Structures are given as structure tokens and as C-alpha cells.
mmCIF file of C-alpha atoms in Angstrom:
data_model
loop_
_atom_site.group_PDB
_atom_site.id
_atom_site.type_symbol
_atom_site.label_atom_id
_atom_site.label_comp_id
_atom_site.label_asym_id
_atom_site.label_seq_id
_atom_site.Cartn_x
_atom_site.Cartn_y
_atom_site.Cartn_z
ATOM 1 C CA MET A 1 66.668 -0.699 229.641
ATOM 2 C CA ASP A 2 62.967 -0.426 230.473
ATOM 3 C CA ASP A 3 60.243 -1.769 228.455
ATOM 4 C CA LYS A 4 59.513 1.437 226.545
ATOM 5 C CA ARG A 5 63.162 2.083 225.606
ATOM 6 C CA VAL A 6 63.668 -1.526 224.380
ATOM 7 C CA LEU A 7 60.643 -1.257 222.234
ATOM 8 C CA THR A 8 61.841 2.057 220.987
ATOM 9 C CA GLU A 9 65.066 0.538 219.999
ATOM 10 C CA LEU A 10 63.338 -2.475 218.414
ATOM 11 C CA ASP A 11 61.200 -0.152 216.406
ATOM 12 C CA ARG A 12 64.417 1.260 214.831
ATOM 13 C CA LEU A 13 66.374 -1.969 214.361
ATOM 14 C CA ILE A 14 63.640 -3.886 212.517
ATOM 15 C CA ASP A 15 63.811 -1.283 209.857
ATOM 16 C CA GLU A 16 67.535 -1.266 210.118
ATOM 17 C CA PHE A 17 68.400 -5.019 210.325
ATOM 18 C CA ASP A 18 65.337 -6.638 208.620
ATOM 19 C CA PRO A 19 63.421 -4.405 206.062
ATOM 20 C CA PRO A 20 61.473 -5.824 203.299
ATOM 21 C CA PRO A 21 63.791 -6.814 200.592
ATOM 22 C CA PRO A 22 64.276 -4.035 197.771
ATOM 23 C CA GLY A 23 61.888 -4.416 195.166
ATOM 24 C CA LEU A 24 59.381 -6.573 197.004
ATOM 25 C CA VAL A 25 56.448 -4.234 196.844
ATOM 26 C CA GLU A 26 57.096 -3.824 193.044
ATOM 27 C CA ARG A 27 57.191 -7.537 192.542
ATOM 28 C CA VAL A 28 54.044 -7.993 194.356
ATOM 29 C CA GLN A 29 52.344 -5.161 192.586
ATOM 30 C CA PHE A 30 53.224 -6.671 189.489
ATOM 31 C CA ALA A 31 52.031 -10.203 190.541
ATOM 32 C CA VAL A 32 48.449 -8.641 191.364
ATOM 33 C CA GLU A 33 48.119 -6.432 188.401
ATOM 34 C CA LEU A 34 46.098 -8.871 186.407
ATOM 35 C CA GLU A 35 42.826 -7.738 185.055
ATOM 36 C CA ASP A 36 41.187 -11.120 186.296
ATOM 37 C CA LEU A 37 42.187 -12.346 189.728
ATOM 38 C CA ASP A 38 39.596 -15.135 189.709
ATOM 39 C CA VAL A 39 42.443 -17.404 189.943
ATOM 40 C CA GLU A 40 44.122 -20.203 191.959
ATOM 41 C CA VAL A 41 47.372 -19.301 193.499
ATOM 42 C CA ALA A 42 50.356 -21.678 192.966
ATOM 43 C CA ARG A 43 53.071 -21.838 195.486
ATOM 44 C CA TRP A 44 56.673 -22.368 194.721
ATOM 45 C CA GLU A 45 57.696 -25.699 196.069
ATOM 46 C CA ARG A 46 61.479 -25.269 196.945
ATOM 47 C CA ALA A 47 63.305 -28.679 196.831
ATOM 48 C CA ASP A 48 65.875 -27.159 198.914
ATOM 49 C CA ALA A 49 64.957 -24.304 201.344
ATOM 50 C CA LEU A 50 68.474 -23.585 202.159
ATOM 51 C CA THR A 51 69.333 -22.463 198.534
ATOM 52 C CA GLY A 52 67.147 -19.410 198.770
ATOM 53 C CA VAL A 53 68.738 -18.437 195.453
ATOM 54 C CA ARG A 54 66.708 -16.870 192.604
ATOM 55 C CA GLY A 55 67.915 -16.666 189.079
ATOM 56 C CA ASP A 56 69.866 -19.890 188.904
ATOM 57 C CA GLN A 57 69.507 -22.231 186.057
ATOM 58 C CA GLY A 58 67.589 -25.118 187.320
ATOM 59 C CA THR A 59 63.842 -26.306 187.806
ATOM 60 C CA ILE A 60 61.346 -24.400 189.658
ATOM 61 C CA THR A 61 57.971 -26.142 190.528
ATOM 62 C CA PHE A 62 54.902 -24.481 191.502
ATOM 63 C CA THR A 63 51.907 -26.447 192.714
ATOM 64 C CA VAL A 64 48.099 -25.700 193.768
ATOM 65 C CA GLY A 65 45.914 -28.681 194.620
ATOM 66 C CA ASP A 66 46.358 -31.345 191.838
ATOM 67 C CA LEU A 67 47.851 -28.800 189.250
ATOM 68 C CA MET A 68 51.610 -28.368 188.867
ATOM 69 C CA VAL A 69 53.619 -25.923 186.803
ATOM 70 C CA MET A 70 57.269 -27.018 186.255
ATOM 71 C CA ILE A 71 59.890 -24.831 184.437
ATOM 72 C CA ASN A 72 63.300 -25.369 183.647
ATOM 73 C CA LEU A 73 65.576 -22.351 182.609
ATOM 74 C CA THR A 74 68.171 -22.102 180.166
ATOM 75 C CA ARG A 75 70.187 -18.813 179.963
ATOM 76 C CA ILE A 76 71.048 -17.870 176.466
ATOM 77 C CA GLY A 77 72.728 -14.331 176.444
ATOM 78 C CA GLU A 78 70.621 -11.778 178.052
ATOM 79 C CA CYS A 79 67.389 -13.929 177.818
ATOM 80 C CA HIS A 80 65.900 -17.246 178.968
ATOM 81 C CA GLN A 81 64.554 -20.335 177.282
ATOM 82 C CA ILE A 82 61.769 -21.571 179.483
ATOM 83 C CA ASP A 83 60.947 -25.214 179.071
ATOM 84 C CA GLY A 84 57.871 -26.128 180.907
ATOM 85 C CA TRP A 85 55.669 -28.940 181.726
ATOM 86 C CA LEU A 86 52.095 -28.953 182.990
ATOM 87 C CA VAL A 87 50.390 -31.528 185.240
ATOM 88 C CA PRO A 88 47.538 -32.714 184.349
ATOM 89 C CA PRO A 89 49.001 -32.643 180.648
ATOM 90 C CA GLY A 90 46.888 -31.071 177.890
ATOM 91 C CA GLN A 91 46.972 -28.108 175.431
ATOM 92 C CA HIS A 92 46.842 -25.443 178.183
ATOM 93 C CA ALA A 93 47.285 -21.710 177.441
ATOM 94 C CA VAL A 94 50.382 -20.493 178.837
ATOM 95 C CA GLU A 95 51.326 -16.695 179.578
ATOM 96 C CA VAL A 96 54.722 -15.689 180.664
ATOM 97 C CA ARG A 97 54.893 -12.068 181.923
ATOM 98 C CA VAL A 98 57.858 -10.154 182.411
ATOM 99 C CA ALA A 99 57.758 -6.890 184.168
ATOM 100 C CA GLY A 100 58.344 -4.102 181.698
ATOM 101 C CA HIS A 101 58.538 -6.569 178.748
ATOM 102 C CA GLY A 102 54.925 -7.323 178.280
ATOM 103 C CA SER A 103 54.071 -11.101 178.001
ATOM 104 C CA HIS A 104 54.775 -14.254 175.862
ATOM 105 C CA ASP A 105 51.883 -16.553 174.966
ATOM 106 C CA THR A 106 51.993 -20.233 174.074
ATOM 107 C CA THR A 107 50.089 -23.359 174.007
ATOM 108 C CA ALA A 108 51.322 -26.530 175.566
ATOM 109 C CA ASP A 109 51.393 -29.743 173.662
ATOM 110 C CA GLU A 110 49.113 -32.595 174.391
ATOM 111 C CA ASP A 111 51.750 -33.841 176.829
ATOM 112 C CA GLY A 112 51.610 -30.646 178.580
ATOM 113 C CA ARG A 113 54.993 -29.455 177.433
ATOM 114 C CA PHE A 114 55.702 -26.078 176.168
ATOM 115 C CA VAL A 115 58.735 -23.913 175.265
ATOM 116 C CA VAL A 116 59.055 -20.030 175.171
ATOM 117 C CA ASP A 117 62.430 -18.688 174.192
ATOM 118 C CA ASN A 118 63.931 -15.037 174.088
ATOM 119 C CA VAL A 119 62.189 -14.299 177.428
ATOM 120 C CA PRO A 120 63.966 -11.195 178.795
ATOM 121 C CA ARG A 121 65.318 -11.699 182.367
ATOM 122 C CA GLY A 122 63.344 -9.934 185.218
ATOM 123 C CA THR A 123 60.410 -10.076 187.361
ATOM 124 C CA THR A 124 58.514 -13.104 185.819
ATOM 125 C CA GLN A 125 54.999 -14.811 186.477
ATOM 126 C CA LEU A 126 53.429 -17.543 184.713
ATOM 127 C CA VAL A 127 49.648 -17.623 184.213
ATOM 128 C CA VAL A 128 48.241 -21.049 182.869
ATOM 129 C CA GLN A 129 44.532 -21.771 181.988
ATOM 130 C CA PHE A 130 44.074 -25.446 182.383
ATOM 131 C CA ASP A 131 41.346 -26.390 180.062
ATOM 132 C CA GLY A 132 40.094 -23.108 179.723
ATOM 133 C CA THR A 133 38.511 -23.490 183.080
ATOM 134 C CA ARG A 134 40.988 -23.209 185.862
ATOM 135 C CA THR A 135 43.389 -20.204 185.750
ATOM 136 C CA VAL A 136 46.672 -20.591 187.675
ATOM 137 C CA VAL A 137 49.143 -17.710 188.549
ATOM 138 C CA THR A 138 52.338 -18.288 190.246
ATOM 139 C CA PRO A 139 53.995 -15.745 192.525
ATOM 140 C CA THR A 140 56.547 -13.656 190.571
ATOM 141 C CA VAL A 141 60.077 -14.772 190.532
ATOM 142 C CA LEU A 142 63.230 -12.748 189.781
ATOM 143 C CA LEU A 143 64.698 -14.861 186.670
ATOM 144 C CA MET B 1 50.114 -3.754 181.927
ATOM 145 C CA VAL B 2 48.419 -1.347 183.881
ATOM 146 C CA THR B 3 46.346 0.462 181.048
ATOM 147 C CA SER B 4 45.995 3.718 182.714
ATOM 148 C CA VAL B 5 47.178 4.516 186.222
ATOM 149 C CA ARG B 6 45.292 7.958 186.148
ATOM 150 C CA THR B 7 41.960 7.298 184.480
ATOM 151 C CA THR B 8 40.466 10.718 185.707
ATOM 152 C CA ASP B 9 41.592 13.826 187.291
ATOM 153 C CA GLU B 10 39.594 12.736 190.300
ATOM 154 C CA ASP B 11 41.468 11.810 193.615
ATOM 155 C CA PRO B 12 40.975 8.221 194.461
ATOM 156 C CA PRO B 13 38.510 7.733 197.320
ATOM 157 C CA TRP B 14 41.234 6.706 199.821
ATOM 158 C CA GLU B 15 43.242 10.084 199.244
ATOM 159 C CA GLY B 16 43.690 11.863 202.431
ATOM 160 C CA LEU B 17 42.389 9.011 204.632
ATOM 161 C CA HIS B 18 44.615 7.025 206.984
ATOM 162 C CA GLY B 19 44.680 3.882 208.941
ATOM 163 C CA ALA B 20 41.774 1.482 208.820
ATOM 164 C CA GLU B 21 39.621 4.018 206.787
ATOM 165 C CA ARG B 22 42.110 4.268 204.121
ATOM 166 C CA TYR B 23 42.476 0.433 203.832
ATOM 167 C CA ALA B 24 38.634 0.045 203.824
ATOM 168 C CA ALA B 25 38.208 2.397 200.984
ATOM 169 C CA CYS B 26 41.063 0.690 198.957
ATOM 170 C CA MET B 27 39.265 -2.636 199.618
ATOM 171 C CA ARG B 28 36.063 -1.465 198.393
ATOM 172 C CA ALA B 29 37.669 -0.076 195.341
ATOM 173 C CA ALA B 30 39.735 -3.210 194.926
ATOM 174 C CA ARG B 31 36.714 -5.347 194.950
ATOM 175 C CA ALA B 32 35.336 -3.154 192.098
ATOM 176 C CA GLY B 33 38.401 -4.137 190.368
ATOM 177 C CA ASN B 34 40.536 -0.968 190.886
ATOM 178 C CA ARG B 35 44.144 -1.978 190.353
ATOM 179 C CA VAL B 36 45.586 1.151 191.619
ATOM 180 C CA ALA B 37 43.850 0.405 194.875
ATOM 181 C CA ARG B 38 45.491 -3.162 194.955
ATOM 182 C CA ALA B 39 48.800 -1.687 194.383
ATOM 183 C CA THR B 40 48.131 0.948 197.084
ATOM 184 C CA LEU B 41 47.161 -1.729 199.775
ATOM 185 C CA VAL B 42 50.396 -3.703 198.824
ATOM 186 C CA LYS B 43 52.671 -0.672 199.070
ATOM 187 C CA ASP B 44 51.160 0.173 202.573
ATOM 188 C CA LEU B 45 50.768 -3.149 204.177
ATOM 189 C CA THR B 46 53.577 -5.248 202.795
ATOM 190 C CA PRO B 47 55.999 -4.189 205.735
ATOM 191 C CA LEU B 48 53.293 -5.660 208.057
ATOM 192 C CA VAL B 49 52.927 -8.969 206.179
ATOM 193 C CA TRP B 50 56.738 -9.075 205.802
ATOM 194 C CA HIS B 51 57.409 -8.790 209.560
ATOM 195 C CA VAL B 52 54.710 -11.379 210.629
ATOM 196 C CA ALA B 53 56.300 -13.964 208.305
ATOM 197 C CA ARG B 54 59.896 -13.042 209.540
ATOM 198 C CA GLY B 55 58.525 -13.221 213.009
ATOM 199 C CA HIS B 56 57.679 -17.089 212.283
ATOM 200 C CA GLY B 57 61.312 -18.174 211.908
ATOM 201 C CA LEU B 58 61.460 -17.916 208.110
ATOM 202 C CA ASP B 59 64.525 -16.950 206.185
ATOM 203 C CA ARG B 60 64.262 -13.891 204.045
ATOM 204 C CA ALA B 61 63.719 -15.782 200.628
ATOM 205 C CA LEU B 62 60.992 -17.916 202.361
ATOM 206 C CA ALA B 63 59.339 -14.976 203.846
ATOM 207 C CA GLU B 64 59.303 -13.460 200.403
ATOM 208 C CA ASP B 65 57.433 -16.275 199.071
ATOM 209 C CA VAL B 66 54.864 -16.048 201.974
ATOM 210 C CA VAL B 67 54.415 -12.358 201.302
ATOM 211 C CA GLN B 68 53.471 -13.157 197.603
ATOM 212 C CA THR B 69 51.225 -15.737 198.327
ATOM 213 C CA VAL B 70 49.206 -13.903 200.960
ATOM 214 C CA TRP B 71 48.646 -10.981 198.648
ATOM 215 C CA LEU B 72 47.707 -13.108 195.718
ATOM 216 C CA ALA B 73 45.309 -15.044 198.121
ATOM 217 C CA LEU B 74 43.680 -11.743 199.163
ATOM 218 C CA PHE B 75 42.958 -10.464 195.807
ATOM 219 C CA SER B 76 41.726 -13.715 194.354
ATOM 220 C CA HIS B 77 39.454 -14.306 197.465
ATOM 221 C CA ILE B 78 38.636 -10.454 197.845
ATOM 222 C CA ASP B 79 34.801 -11.082 197.805
ATOM 223 C CA SER B 80 35.133 -13.624 200.745
ATOM 224 C CA VAL B 81 37.025 -11.414 202.930
ATOM 225 C CA ALA B 82 34.360 -10.403 205.150
ATOM 226 C CA GLU B 83 34.907 -6.896 206.264
ATOM 227 C CA PRO B 84 37.173 -4.312 204.729
ATOM 228 C CA LYS B 85 37.938 -2.993 208.228
ATOM 229 C CA ALA B 86 39.131 -6.427 209.385
ATOM 230 C CA LEU B 87 41.840 -6.552 206.744
ATOM 231 C CA ALA B 88 44.890 -6.318 209.211
ATOM 232 C CA GLY B 89 43.297 -9.227 211.097
ATOM 233 C CA TRP B 90 43.040 -11.343 207.948
ATOM 234 C CA LEU B 91 46.448 -10.551 206.715
ATOM 235 C CA ILE B 92 47.980 -11.485 209.936
ATOM 236 C CA THR B 93 46.188 -14.664 210.355
ATOM 237 C CA THR B 94 46.699 -15.633 206.762
ATOM 238 C CA THR B 95 50.374 -14.717 206.887
ATOM 239 C CA ARG B 96 50.922 -16.679 210.146
ATOM 240 C CA ARG B 97 49.061 -19.818 208.747
ATOM 241 C CA GLU B 98 51.048 -19.692 205.483
ATOM 242 C CA ALA B 99 54.480 -19.207 207.319
ATOM 243 C CA GLN B 100 53.554 -22.065 209.664
ATOM 244 C CA ARG B 101 52.834 -24.206 206.381
ATOM 245 C CA VAL B 102 56.041 -23.149 204.671
ATOM 246 C CA ARG B 103 58.121 -23.584 207.715
ATOM 247 C CA GLY B 104 56.901 -27.241 208.224
ATOM 248 C CA LYS B 105 59.004 -28.058 205.145
ATOM 249 C CA ALA B 106 61.944 -25.888 205.610
ATOM 250 C CA THR B 107 65.157 -26.772 207.308
ATOM 251 C CA ASP B 108 66.005 -23.846 209.834
ATOM 252 C CA LEU B 109 68.891 -21.696 208.553
ATOM 253 C CA PRO B 110 71.561 -21.579 211.252
ATOM 254 C CA LEU B 111 71.313 -18.233 212.835
ATOM 255 C CA THR B 112 74.935 -17.415 212.281
ATOM 256 C CA ASP B 113 74.587 -17.473 208.761
ATOM 257 C CA GLU B 114 71.620 -15.313 208.651
ATOM 258 C CA MET B 115 73.226 -12.901 211.243
ATOM 259 C CA ALA B 116 76.288 -12.620 208.734
ATOM 260 C CA GLU B 117 73.996 -11.760 205.924
ATOM 261 C CA GLN B 118 72.251 -8.997 207.976
ATOM 262 C CA LEU B 119 75.109 -7.521 209.710
ATOM 263 C CA PRO B 120 75.733 -3.916 208.876
ATOM 264 C CA SER B 121 79.052 -3.289 206.913
ATOM 265 C CA THR B 122 82.413 -2.952 208.705
ATOM 266 C CA GLN B 123 83.155 0.343 207.326
ATOM 267 C CA PRO B 124 85.227 2.707 209.214
ATOM 268 C CA GLN B 125 82.972 4.789 211.417
ATOM 269 C CA PRO B 126 83.402 7.640 213.915
ATOM 270 C CA GLU B 127 83.695 6.116 217.406
ATOM 271 C CA ASP B 128 80.415 6.648 219.005
ATOM 272 C CA GLU B 129 78.586 5.585 215.888
ATOM 273 C CA ALA B 130 80.689 2.404 216.090
ATOM 274 C CA LEU B 131 79.807 1.899 219.722
ATOM 275 C CA ARG B 132 76.221 2.373 218.890
ATOM 276 C CA ALA B 133 76.276 0.034 216.017
ATOM 277 C CA ASP B 134 77.872 -2.551 218.402
ATOM 278 C CA ARG B 135 74.993 -2.090 220.776
ATOM 279 C CA ASP B 136 72.413 -2.355 218.113
ATOM 280 C CA THR B 137 73.921 -5.467 216.864
ATOM 281 C CA ARG B 138 74.048 -7.242 220.144
ATOM 282 C CA LEU B 139 70.409 -6.137 220.797
ATOM 283 C CA TRP B 140 69.293 -7.465 217.455
ATOM 284 C CA ARG B 141 71.265 -10.755 217.895
ATOM 285 C CA ALA B 142 69.496 -11.238 221.424
ATOM 286 C CA PHE B 143 66.192 -10.282 219.762
ATOM 287 C CA ARG B 144 66.640 -12.968 217.103
ATOM 288 C CA GLU B 145 67.267 -15.580 219.778
ATOM 289 C CA LEU B 146 64.170 -15.110 221.508
ATOM 290 C CA PRO B 147 61.388 -17.909 220.737
ATOM 291 C CA ASP B 148 59.451 -17.154 217.420
ATOM 292 C CA LYS B 149 56.304 -16.297 219.273
ATOM 293 C CA CYS B 150 58.069 -13.397 221.297
ATOM 294 C CA GLN B 151 59.660 -12.263 218.107
ATOM 295 C CA GLU B 152 56.462 -11.915 216.470
ATOM 296 C CA LEU B 153 54.612 -10.139 219.139
ATOM 297 C CA LEU B 154 57.267 -7.635 219.653
ATOM 298 C CA ARG B 155 57.318 -6.892 216.106
ATOM 299 C CA LEU B 156 53.675 -6.520 215.960
ATOM 300 C CA THR B 157 53.958 -4.497 219.090
ATOM 301 C CA VAL B 158 56.335 -1.880 217.438
ATOM 302 C CA LEU B 159 54.448 -1.845 214.164
ATOM 303 C CA SER B 160 51.206 -1.237 215.927
ATOM 304 C CA GLY B 161 52.878 1.932 217.740
ATOM 305 C CA ARG B 162 53.318 3.396 214.438
ATOM 306 C CA SER B 163 50.495 5.639 213.414
ATOM 307 C CA GLU B 164 49.950 4.116 210.047
ATOM 308 C CA TYR B 165 49.510 0.722 211.597
ATOM 309 C CA ARG B 166 47.031 1.508 214.296
ATOM 310 C CA LEU B 167 44.657 -1.114 212.894
ATOM 311 C CA VAL B 168 47.255 -3.819 213.928
ATOM 312 C CA ALA B 169 46.765 -2.872 217.530
ATOM 313 C CA GLU B 170 43.033 -3.240 217.077
ATOM 314 C CA ALA B 171 43.541 -6.691 215.405
ATOM 315 C CA MET B 172 45.756 -7.568 218.305
ATOM 316 C CA GLN B 173 43.477 -6.500 220.873
ATOM 317 C CA MET B 174 40.570 -8.596 219.279
ATOM 318 C CA LYS B 175 42.524 -11.689 218.917
ATOM 319 C CA ARG B 176 44.528 -11.869 221.926
ATOM 320 C CA GLY B 177 42.705 -9.988 224.568
ATOM 321 C CA SER B 178 45.388 -9.149 227.118
ATOM 322 C CA ILE B 179 48.877 -9.481 225.729
ATOM 323 C CA GLY B 180 50.537 -7.401 228.410
ATOM 324 C CA PRO B 181 51.812 -9.977 230.557
ATOM 325 C CA THR B 182 53.061 -12.299 227.623
ATOM 326 C CA ARG B 183 55.015 -9.179 226.140
ATOM 327 C CA GLY B 184 56.572 -8.409 229.568
ATOM 328 C CA ARG B 185 57.822 -11.987 229.644
ATOM 329 C CA CYS B 186 59.298 -11.536 226.286
ATOM 330 C CA LEU B 187 61.067 -8.368 227.266
ATOM 331 C CA ASP B 188 62.373 -9.949 230.402
ATOM 332 C CA THR B 189 63.877 -12.762 228.269
ATOM 333 C CA LEU B 190 65.263 -10.321 225.793
ATOM 334 C CA ARG B 191 67.162 -8.640 228.565
ATOM 335 C CA GLN B 192 68.547 -11.633 230.127
ATOM 336 C CA LEU B 193 69.845 -12.622 226.667
ATOM 337 C CA LEU B 194 71.269 -9.247 226.358
ATOM 338 C CA ASP B 195 72.989 -9.699 229.628
ATOM 339 C CA SER B 196 74.602 -12.981 229.040
ATOM 340 C CA GLU B 197 76.029 -11.563 225.759
ATOM 341 C CA GLY B 198 78.034 -9.265 228.028
ATOM 342 C CA GLY B 199 76.273 -6.141 229.286
ATOM 343 C CA GLY B 200 73.007 -4.812 228.528
ATOM 344 C CA ASP B 201 74.241 -1.288 228.149
#
């Protein structure tokens, strides 16, 4: 096969074997829909990169700089209860956005803990205002 | 919570534009807070970000993390992204940096697992389609055995050959100067891998 032919074949194969995951564009669009994007972007710290599984019960940790957002999910029927913990602790405002289901707001207690229940399953993003001065957003996760 | 997707009857300023001009118009509108412009950029350019991330040896789940991080980083720093026309270069550079950061932490997936995940289904097929599928599978397997650098370069090469991604070609020219010889070596290696798998065609 000459170069041109190989490249033509690869052009077809990257779409056939390795297309972006279904729904990825929509998940990103949801993540960047916020009115105000003067924010710090937290990264998902995966404890075990091999799992690659979304939607399990368990703990998910997001960090950016010295700020951390941890959530623990408990599935109850068709919804989740989200137990969260913010570092540094404090009475920070928390918004849980679920695509197509609006948002759930709460405030953490002075230890940085919060609970949001009856969160519908779906594409989910957290927005946390640390001390009302620094806004942290997470990537969307499919919960 | 997009308040109104269509605010007026006017077409958006990027309507009818293509390539770098379209993205520059979207960037200007996005800077002014236009969320439809953001969504348009994400829709048009996510495949580019995806393939750069995948070209760095990340599995699909980690590559998705990188895609999200890169877009959030773009729109949260949109005023400091120098030049709307340099968007493709910025996306490629930022994705590459983020992918390297993520990969530093990740354990490599054994290739076989990922292949299994990606292989087309084994539904009964007409014979020549089956033959073609088999050839495709061998070529793809050989491609995935290439060094990451080659995979990335070849992915970017094929993308930049598509009309909607002409700006990728410009970004590659600027960043790499002459990439021809490297690409040639990657393609040679690919053919060798294919031969060693039992017949390159």
C-alpha cells in the first residue's frame, strides 16, 4: 500500500474504530453552558485508572489546586443521594446540575459536608463557590 | 438551562463560514458570552480534541476526561487565548499537555482489552465484506501498535486532510515545520507491522 492509500484507509478507520463516544459532545456542551465561566476547572482524580467505569456507587474526587470536592453516591431507586465533602471546609454553596433536570442547591456545613438527595440519574456537574470568591466546576459525569 | 437558543431571527455571525474563519467568528461571539457559539465550537472541534487525546495512549474513559478538561479550560480562559485564529493550535497543545499529565498517572491498558472493546461485532456478513472487515481490523491493530508519536501524527494528518479541519494543517505546519520525513517513517513502520501480522494486503 502506498502512503496515500494507507492514509485514506486510516481516515476511514479512525471513524469506524475510534469515534468520540456517543453523547460526548452533548456532555461537554452541558458542562460549558454555565452563564459565568470565570471559574476554576477541577479534574477528576481517578484512584484506579483501569476501572474507567462511570455510574458505579463509590467515591469520586475532583481537585484543582488546593481545593477538593469529594462525592459519594448512593443509589436509591431511580435517583442518587450525593454525600459530599469540601476541602478546605466551610459553608460553601453547592449546585448539582443534572442535564434536563435543572439544578439542586445546598450549602455545606462548617465541616464542609453536604447532602443532596433525590438527584435524578444522568449527566451531572457540580459547581461549588468556595467562600463566595472562587468558583470551581467539575467536568460532567454520567451518574 | 440555555435561556433561549434563538434570541433573534438573525443568523449567527459564523453562519455560512468555514474552517478558521468560522471558528474565529465563534470565538469572538463566545468571548462576548454567546453560549450558542460555545456549543458550536464544541460540536465542530470535539473530534479533533478526542483524536489528539487518543493519540497519546489514553484509554477512552481517560480521553473523555481530557476532552472535558480542555473545553472547560478554553472557556474559562477565553480572554487569554491570544488569537481566535490560533484556536486549533491552542486546542492541540493544551490537549497534548493534559493527556501527558493524565497519562503520567494512569496504568496502561493492555492493548488486547481495548482491541476487544473496539472490534466490530462478529455478525454474519457477506464474504467480501467479511474480508474487508478482516483487513480493516489488521490495519487498525497495526496502527495501534505504533509508537504514540506516530499515532498522533497520523491521526492529525488524516484530520487535516478533511476540509473542515484545514486549520489543523496550518497549526501543524507552524508547530512542526517539515513533518514529511517523520510521517514517512511512521508509515513505513506501519507497513512493517502489517507485514509481520501476515500479509499487508
